[in-house]
Amino acid sequence: MVRALTQDSSGWDALEVRDVPDPVPREGQVLVQVHAAGVNPYDWHYAAGQPLIARPTLGGLTGPRPPVRGADLSGIVAAVGPGVTAFAPGDEVFGFGASGTFAELALAAVDRISRRPAELTHVEAAAVPMAAVTALQFLRAAGLTAGQRLAITGAGGGIGHFAVQIATAWGAQVTGVCSTRNAAMVRELGASDVVDYTREDFTAGGRRFDVVFTNAGRYPVRELGRVVVPGGVVLTNDGSKEGLLGPMPDLVAAPLVARFRPYRVVNVSATESGEDLAVLAGMVADGALLPIVSATYPLDHAVDAIRQVAGSGHARGKLVVKLV
C-alpha cells in the first residue's frame, strides 16, 4: 500500500490522504517512486469539479478519474511494464503521470516522460511538465519568431514565467505583465520590459505587440486587441472562471469576434508530450530555462497547495508537493 491524496467525489471535502494499493505498470508504462509532484490549476479543476459543465469529462457521477490527484512528477523508475525498453529501474525521470502523482508511487506512459535534467533537483524538475509544455505549445502555435514583440500577462505565474524564458531564448522582445512582487523576478528571467498591472493598464497605453499571451483572464480579448498589431495574434489561456460554464463562453466567443478584427485569436489544447519535455530539458542544460519554485508542501498538506492555485488564485512561479 502507498499513501496518496485521493478523491471519491467532487468537492474539497472529498480530498483525503489515505493508503491505496500499489499501482501496477501495464504495457508501455513505468512505475515511478515519486520524489516530487508539481501543482497546477488542473488539479483544482478536478478537486472542485469546476467548471460544472466539465464534470462528465472529469469522471462524472462516479467521481473524478483517476481518483488520485496530481499530474506532474519527478522521481525514480521502480519497475517497468511489458515491452518497455526506453527506461529501466533506477532511471531518474520527470513528466506526466497516468494515475495521479500526489502519491508515493505513480504510473507514467513512456512517451510522456523524459530523463530528469541533471541540472535540476527533483523538486525543480517536478515544476516543469504541465506549465512549461503548455507555454511551449502556445508560443509555437503563435509562430513566434526572433525580433517579434510579445506581451505575457500573468508573467510571474506558473505558465507565465516559463513563457518569458522560452520566448527570450527564441529571441523575442518580451514585456512581462505581473504584480509588484514579481516584477524583479520577471525581469531577471529575461523580460526586456515589465508592466506592473497594479499601477498601469498596459492595454490603455501606446505599446503595440505582435503577440499577446494572456493567462488567468485579467484582460478581455477586446481590450487585448487594442495593443495587437494588424495580423498579430492573441493567445488565450484562462481556466480561472468557475460556475456552470466557466471560461467556455469566452473561449467560444473570442475567435468569432476576432473574425471581424485584424488579428487572430488562438487557444491551444496542450498535450502531454515526452518530446517536448526533452526540448525543455535541452533548454535547461543550455541555461535558458529555470523553474522558480516558491514553496513546497508535504503530502499531508497538498490540499493547501491546490487551494493556492484555485480559481483566480496566484502563485509566484510554481508550487510543488514533496514526497521524498
Short mmCIF file of C-alpha atoms in Angstrom, two decimals:
data_model
loop_
_atom_site.label_atom_id
_atom_site.label_comp_id
_atom_site.label_asym_id
_atom_site.label_seq_id
_atom_site.Cartn_x
_atom_site.Cartn_y
_atom_site.Cartn_z
CA MET A 1 0.00 0.00 0.00
CA VAL A 2 1.13 3.58 -0.70
CA ARG A 3 -0.04 6.94 0.65
CA ALA A 4 -1.82 9.22 -1.82
CA LEU A 5 -4.15 12.22 -1.97
CA THR A 6 -7.42 10.66 -3.13
CA GLN A 7 -10.89 11.86 -4.03
CA ASP A 8 -14.05 9.77 -4.42
CA SER A 9 -16.38 12.64 -5.36
CA SER A 10 -16.17 16.27 -6.49
CA GLY A 11 -15.56 18.90 -3.83
CA TRP A 12 -12.84 19.92 -1.41
CA ASP A 13 -14.27 17.88 1.45
CA ALA A 14 -13.76 14.67 -0.53
CA LEU A 15 -9.97 15.06 -0.65
CA GLU A 16 -8.19 12.71 1.73
CA VAL A 17 -4.69 11.31 2.18
CA ARG A 18 -5.02 7.56 2.65
CA ASP A 19 -3.45 4.24 1.72
CA VAL A 20 -4.19 2.84 -1.74
CA PRO A 21 -2.97 -0.32 -3.50
CA ASP A 22 0.35 -0.15 -5.31
CA PRO A 23 -0.24 0.68 -8.99
CA VAL A 24 0.98 -1.94 -11.46
CA PRO A 25 2.55 -0.82 -14.77
CA ARG A 26 0.90 -2.05 -17.94
CA GLU A 27 2.41 -2.29 -21.41
CA GLY A 28 4.13 0.97 -22.31
CA GLN A 29 4.16 2.21 -18.70
CA VAL A 30 6.67 2.58 -15.90
CA LEU A 31 6.15 2.70 -12.16
CA VAL A 32 7.79 5.76 -10.60
CA GLN A 33 8.77 6.35 -6.99
CA VAL A 34 7.60 9.94 -6.80
CA HIS A 35 10.03 12.35 -5.17
CA ALA A 36 8.08 15.48 -6.02
CA ALA A 37 4.89 16.47 -7.86
CA GLY A 38 4.07 19.86 -9.37
CA VAL A 39 0.82 21.66 -8.53
CA ASN A 40 -1.33 23.08 -11.34
CA PRO A 41 -4.75 24.76 -11.76
CA TYR A 42 -5.60 21.46 -13.50
CA ASP A 43 -5.59 19.88 -10.03
CA TRP A 44 -8.09 22.46 -8.81
CA HIS A 45 -10.48 21.71 -11.68
CA TYR A 46 -10.56 18.06 -10.60
CA ALA A 47 -10.66 18.79 -6.87
CA ALA A 48 -13.54 21.27 -7.04
CA GLY A 49 -15.28 19.81 -10.09
CA GLN A 50 -15.09 23.18 -11.86
CA PRO A 51 -16.48 24.27 -14.19
CA LEU A 52 -19.63 22.26 -13.64
CA ILE A 53 -20.10 21.55 -17.34
CA ALA A 54 -16.77 19.70 -17.36
CA ARG A 55 -17.69 17.21 -14.63
CA PRO A 56 -18.63 14.42 -17.07
CA THR A 57 -15.13 14.58 -18.56
CA LEU A 58 -13.58 14.67 -15.08
CA GLY A 59 -15.21 11.40 -14.05
CA GLY A 60 -18.94 12.11 -13.99
CA LEU A 61 -21.24 10.71 -11.33
CA THR A 62 -18.68 8.17 -10.18
CA GLY A 63 -16.28 10.91 -9.07
CA PRO A 64 -13.03 12.21 -10.54
CA ARG A 65 -10.88 9.80 -12.51
CA PRO A 66 -8.20 8.95 -11.75
CA PRO A 67 -9.12 9.15 -8.04
CA VAL A 68 -5.60 10.29 -7.08
CA ARG A 69 -4.86 13.97 -7.67
CA GLY A 70 -1.75 15.36 -9.33
CA ALA A 71 -0.42 15.30 -12.90
CA ASP A 72 3.27 16.25 -12.83
CA LEU A 73 6.05 14.18 -11.32
CA SER A 74 9.76 13.73 -10.88
CA GLY A 75 11.20 10.56 -9.42
CA ILE A 76 12.97 7.26 -9.94
CA VAL A 77 11.71 4.35 -12.05
CA ALA A 78 10.87 1.49 -9.69
CA ALA A 79 9.58 -1.01 -12.28
CA VAL A 80 8.69 -1.21 -15.96
CA GLY A 81 5.73 -2.74 -17.74
CA PRO A 82 5.79 -5.30 -20.56
CA GLY A 83 7.67 -4.20 -23.66
CA VAL A 84 9.34 -1.16 -22.10
CA THR A 85 12.94 -0.76 -23.19
CA ALA A 86 13.42 3.03 -23.14
CA PHE A 87 13.66 3.15 -19.35
CA ALA A 88 14.90 0.80 -16.63
CA PRO A 89 14.59 0.64 -12.84
CA GLY A 90 16.83 3.27 -11.30
CA ASP A 91 16.41 5.83 -14.10
CA GLU A 92 15.56 9.33 -12.90
CA VAL A 93 12.67 10.79 -14.88
CA PHE A 94 10.22 13.68 -14.96
CA GLY A 95 6.99 14.24 -16.81
CA PHE A 96 3.30 13.43 -16.69
CA GLY A 97 1.72 10.74 -14.55
CA ALA A 98 -1.04 8.40 -15.72
CA SER A 99 -2.55 7.50 -12.35
CA GLY A 100 -2.29 10.64 -10.20
CA THR A 101 1.03 11.86 -8.83
CA PHE A 102 0.32 13.13 -5.32
CA ALA A 103 1.32 9.64 -4.23
CA GLU A 104 4.37 7.70 -3.18
CA LEU A 105 4.15 5.61 -6.36
CA ALA A 106 2.64 6.60 -9.71
CA LEU A 107 2.32 5.22 -13.22
CA ALA A 108 3.57 7.06 -16.30
CA ALA A 109 3.44 6.30 -20.02
CA VAL A 110 6.90 6.09 -21.58
CA ASP A 111 6.03 8.65 -24.27
CA ARG A 112 5.02 11.21 -21.65
CA ILE A 113 8.18 11.29 -19.57
CA SER A 114 11.81 12.16 -20.16
CA ARG A 115 15.06 11.82 -18.26
CA ARG A 116 15.40 14.31 -15.42
CA PRO A 117 17.81 17.12 -16.29
CA ALA A 118 20.92 16.71 -14.15
CA GLU A 119 20.89 20.46 -13.54
CA LEU A 120 17.58 20.27 -11.66
CA THR A 121 16.60 18.76 -8.34
CA HIS A 122 13.51 16.56 -8.25
CA VAL A 123 11.55 19.47 -6.79
CA GLU A 124 12.59 21.76 -9.64
CA ALA A 125 12.00 19.11 -12.29
CA ALA A 126 8.50 18.41 -10.96
CA ALA A 127 7.63 22.07 -11.54
CA VAL A 128 8.28 21.85 -15.27
CA PRO A 129 5.93 19.45 -17.13
CA MET A 130 2.42 20.87 -17.46
CA ALA A 131 3.22 24.58 -17.14
CA ALA A 132 6.32 24.64 -19.33
CA VAL A 133 4.92 22.32 -22.01
CA THR A 134 1.79 24.50 -22.16
CA ALA A 135 3.89 27.64 -22.56
CA LEU A 136 5.99 25.99 -25.27
CA GLN A 137 3.00 24.76 -27.26
CA PHE A 138 1.18 28.10 -27.08
CA LEU A 139 4.20 30.07 -28.27
CA ARG A 140 4.81 27.53 -31.02
CA ALA A 141 1.18 27.88 -32.15
CA ALA A 142 1.64 31.64 -32.45
CA GLY A 143 4.59 31.12 -34.78
CA LEU A 144 6.70 33.36 -32.55
CA THR A 145 9.99 34.35 -34.18
CA ALA A 146 13.10 36.27 -33.19
CA GLY A 147 12.62 40.02 -33.03
CA GLN A 148 8.86 39.91 -32.52
CA ARG A 149 7.30 41.83 -29.67
CA LEU A 150 5.45 39.66 -27.16
CA ALA A 151 3.42 40.63 -24.10
CA ILE A 152 2.75 37.97 -21.45
CA THR A 153 0.13 38.57 -18.77
CA GLY A 154 0.46 36.57 -15.58
CA ALA A 155 4.21 36.60 -16.30
CA GLY A 156 5.09 35.77 -12.69
CA GLY A 157 2.92 32.65 -12.53
CA GLY A 158 3.48 29.03 -13.48
CA ILE A 159 2.93 29.16 -17.24
CA GLY A 160 3.90 32.81 -17.50
CA HIS A 161 7.38 32.57 -16.02
CA PHE A 162 8.22 29.70 -18.34
CA ALA A 163 6.81 31.60 -21.34
CA VAL A 164 9.06 34.57 -20.54
CA GLN A 165 12.15 32.36 -20.63
CA ILE A 166 11.19 30.36 -23.72
CA ALA A 167 10.30 33.47 -25.72
CA THR A 168 13.51 35.20 -24.64
CA ALA A 169 15.54 32.17 -25.72
CA TRP A 170 13.83 32.37 -29.12
CA GLY A 171 14.92 35.98 -29.50
CA ALA A 172 11.60 37.73 -28.90
CA GLN A 173 11.32 41.10 -27.18
CA VAL A 174 9.29 40.24 -24.09
CA THR A 175 7.11 42.52 -22.00
CA GLY A 176 6.01 40.84 -18.79
CA VAL A 177 2.78 41.96 -17.13
CA CYS A 178 2.73 41.00 -13.46
CA SER A 179 2.25 42.20 -9.89
CA THR A 180 4.69 44.37 -7.99
CA ARG A 181 6.15 41.45 -6.04
CA ASN A 182 7.06 39.56 -9.23
CA ALA A 183 8.43 42.44 -11.30
CA ALA A 184 12.11 41.93 -10.40
CA MET A 185 11.89 38.17 -10.94
CA VAL A 186 10.25 38.55 -14.37
CA ARG A 187 12.95 40.98 -15.46
CA GLU A 188 15.67 38.61 -14.24
CA LEU A 189 14.10 35.80 -16.27
CA GLY A 190 14.62 37.77 -19.46
CA ALA A 191 11.80 40.29 -19.96
CA SER A 192 13.13 43.47 -21.53
CA ASP A 193 10.19 45.43 -20.13
CA VAL A 194 7.90 44.84 -17.15
CA VAL A 195 4.46 46.35 -16.53
CA ASP A 196 3.07 46.33 -13.00
CA TYR A 197 -0.66 45.80 -13.51
CA THR A 198 -1.42 47.22 -10.07
CA ARG A 199 -0.14 50.60 -11.30
CA GLU A 200 -0.72 50.59 -15.04
CA ASP A 201 -3.17 49.15 -17.58
CA PHE A 202 -0.90 48.04 -20.39
CA THR A 203 -3.86 47.83 -22.80
CA ALA A 204 -4.52 51.57 -22.43
CA GLY A 205 -1.04 52.75 -23.40
CA GLY A 206 0.78 53.19 -26.66
CA ARG A 207 2.57 49.84 -26.72
CA ARG A 208 1.92 47.51 -29.65
CA PHE A 209 2.76 43.82 -29.88
CA ASP A 210 2.96 41.10 -32.49
CA VAL A 211 1.71 38.52 -29.99
CA VAL A 212 -0.11 38.79 -26.66
CA PHE A 213 -0.20 35.70 -24.44
CA THR A 214 -2.82 36.15 -21.74
CA ASN A 215 -3.10 33.96 -18.65
CA ALA A 216 -5.63 33.98 -15.78
CA GLY A 217 -8.28 36.07 -17.54
CA ARG A 218 -7.40 39.51 -16.22
CA TYR A 219 -8.00 41.16 -19.60
CA PRO A 220 -10.90 40.61 -22.03
CA VAL A 221 -9.86 39.80 -25.59
CA ARG A 222 -11.40 43.00 -26.91
CA GLU A 223 -9.02 45.01 -24.71
CA LEU A 224 -6.01 42.94 -25.72
CA GLY A 225 -6.93 43.52 -29.35
CA ARG A 226 -6.20 47.21 -28.90
CA VAL A 227 -2.49 46.53 -28.40
CA VAL A 228 -2.01 43.88 -31.11
CA VAL A 229 -0.68 44.96 -34.50
CA PRO A 230 -2.72 44.14 -37.60
CA GLY A 231 -2.12 40.49 -38.42
CA GLY A 232 -1.00 39.80 -34.85
CA VAL A 233 -2.04 37.01 -32.50
CA VAL A 234 -3.82 36.88 -29.15
CA LEU A 235 -3.11 33.63 -27.28
CA THR A 236 -5.88 32.96 -24.76
CA ASN A 237 -5.34 30.66 -21.81
CA ASP A 238 -7.80 31.11 -18.97
CA GLY A 239 -9.11 28.37 -16.72
CA SER A 240 -9.78 30.61 -13.73
CA LYS A 241 -13.54 31.08 -14.03
CA GLU A 242 -15.95 28.94 -12.01
CA GLY A 243 -19.67 28.22 -12.23
CA LEU A 244 -21.69 26.24 -14.75
CA LEU A 245 -19.77 27.10 -17.92
CA GLY A 246 -16.53 28.52 -16.54
CA PRO A 247 -14.40 30.07 -19.31
CA MET A 248 -16.26 28.26 -22.11
CA PRO A 249 -18.36 31.27 -23.32
CA ASP A 250 -15.24 33.41 -23.63
CA LEU A 251 -13.28 30.68 -25.41
CA VAL A 252 -16.09 30.20 -27.92
CA ALA A 253 -16.83 33.89 -28.44
CA ALA A 254 -13.28 35.17 -28.79
CA PRO A 255 -12.45 33.52 -32.14
CA LEU A 256 -15.85 34.54 -33.53
CA VAL A 257 -15.32 38.16 -32.57
CA ALA A 258 -11.78 38.05 -33.99
CA ARG A 259 -13.20 37.20 -37.43
CA PHE A 260 -14.19 40.85 -37.64
CA ARG A 261 -10.88 42.14 -36.27
CA PRO A 262 -7.42 42.43 -37.85
CA TYR A 263 -5.86 39.84 -35.54
CA ARG A 264 -6.12 36.13 -34.79
CA VAL A 265 -7.26 34.56 -31.52
CA VAL A 266 -5.63 31.22 -30.76
CA ASN A 267 -6.35 28.79 -27.95
CA VAL A 268 -4.33 25.61 -27.60
CA SER A 269 -5.36 22.32 -26.02
CA ALA A 270 -1.94 21.46 -24.68
CA THR A 271 -0.92 17.81 -24.98
CA GLU A 272 1.33 15.72 -22.77
CA SER A 273 4.48 15.15 -24.77
CA GLY A 274 7.71 13.40 -23.91
CA GLU A 275 9.31 15.00 -26.97
CA ASP A 276 8.53 18.48 -25.67
CA LEU A 277 9.85 17.52 -22.25
CA ALA A 278 13.13 16.62 -23.96
CA VAL A 279 13.15 20.01 -25.71
CA LEU A 280 12.69 21.74 -22.36
CA ALA A 281 15.39 19.57 -20.77
CA GLY A 282 17.72 20.76 -23.50
CA MET A 283 16.91 24.37 -22.68
CA VAL A 284 17.64 23.67 -19.02
CA ALA A 285 21.01 22.17 -19.96
CA ASP A 286 21.76 25.26 -22.06
CA GLY A 287 20.97 27.55 -19.13
CA ALA A 288 17.96 29.06 -20.91
CA LEU A 289 15.25 27.68 -18.62
CA LEU A 290 14.99 27.62 -14.84
CA PRO A 291 11.83 26.71 -12.90
CA ILE A 292 11.05 29.01 -9.99
CA VAL A 293 9.58 27.11 -7.03
CA SER A 294 8.15 29.48 -4.45
CA ALA A 295 7.00 26.87 -1.91
CA THR A 296 6.94 23.14 -1.23
CA TYR A 297 4.30 21.19 0.70
CA PRO A 298 4.31 17.73 2.30
CA LEU A 299 1.72 15.27 1.02
CA ASP A 300 -0.44 15.82 4.10
CA HIS A 301 -0.81 19.49 3.09
CA ALA A 302 -1.19 19.01 -0.66
CA VAL A 303 -4.76 20.33 -0.47
CA ASP A 304 -3.40 23.66 0.80
CA ALA A 305 -1.17 23.84 -2.26
CA ILE A 306 -4.09 23.17 -4.61
CA ARG A 307 -6.12 25.91 -2.94
CA GLN A 308 -3.33 28.37 -3.71
CA VAL A 309 -3.84 27.90 -7.46
CA ALA A 310 -7.66 27.59 -7.38
CA GLY A 311 -9.78 29.92 -9.47
CA SER A 312 -8.15 33.34 -9.74
CA GLY A 313 -5.56 32.46 -7.10
CA HIS A 314 -2.00 33.44 -7.85
CA ALA A 315 1.23 31.65 -7.01
CA ARG A 316 4.70 33.01 -7.66
CA GLY A 317 6.28 30.61 -10.13
CA LYS A 318 5.35 27.08 -9.11
CA LEU A 319 4.25 25.16 -6.03
CA VAL A 320 5.42 21.60 -5.52
CA VAL A 321 4.38 18.71 -3.29
CA LYS A 322 7.49 17.00 -1.92
CA LEU A 323 7.24 13.30 -1.09
CA VAL A 324 10.88 12.31 -0.54
#
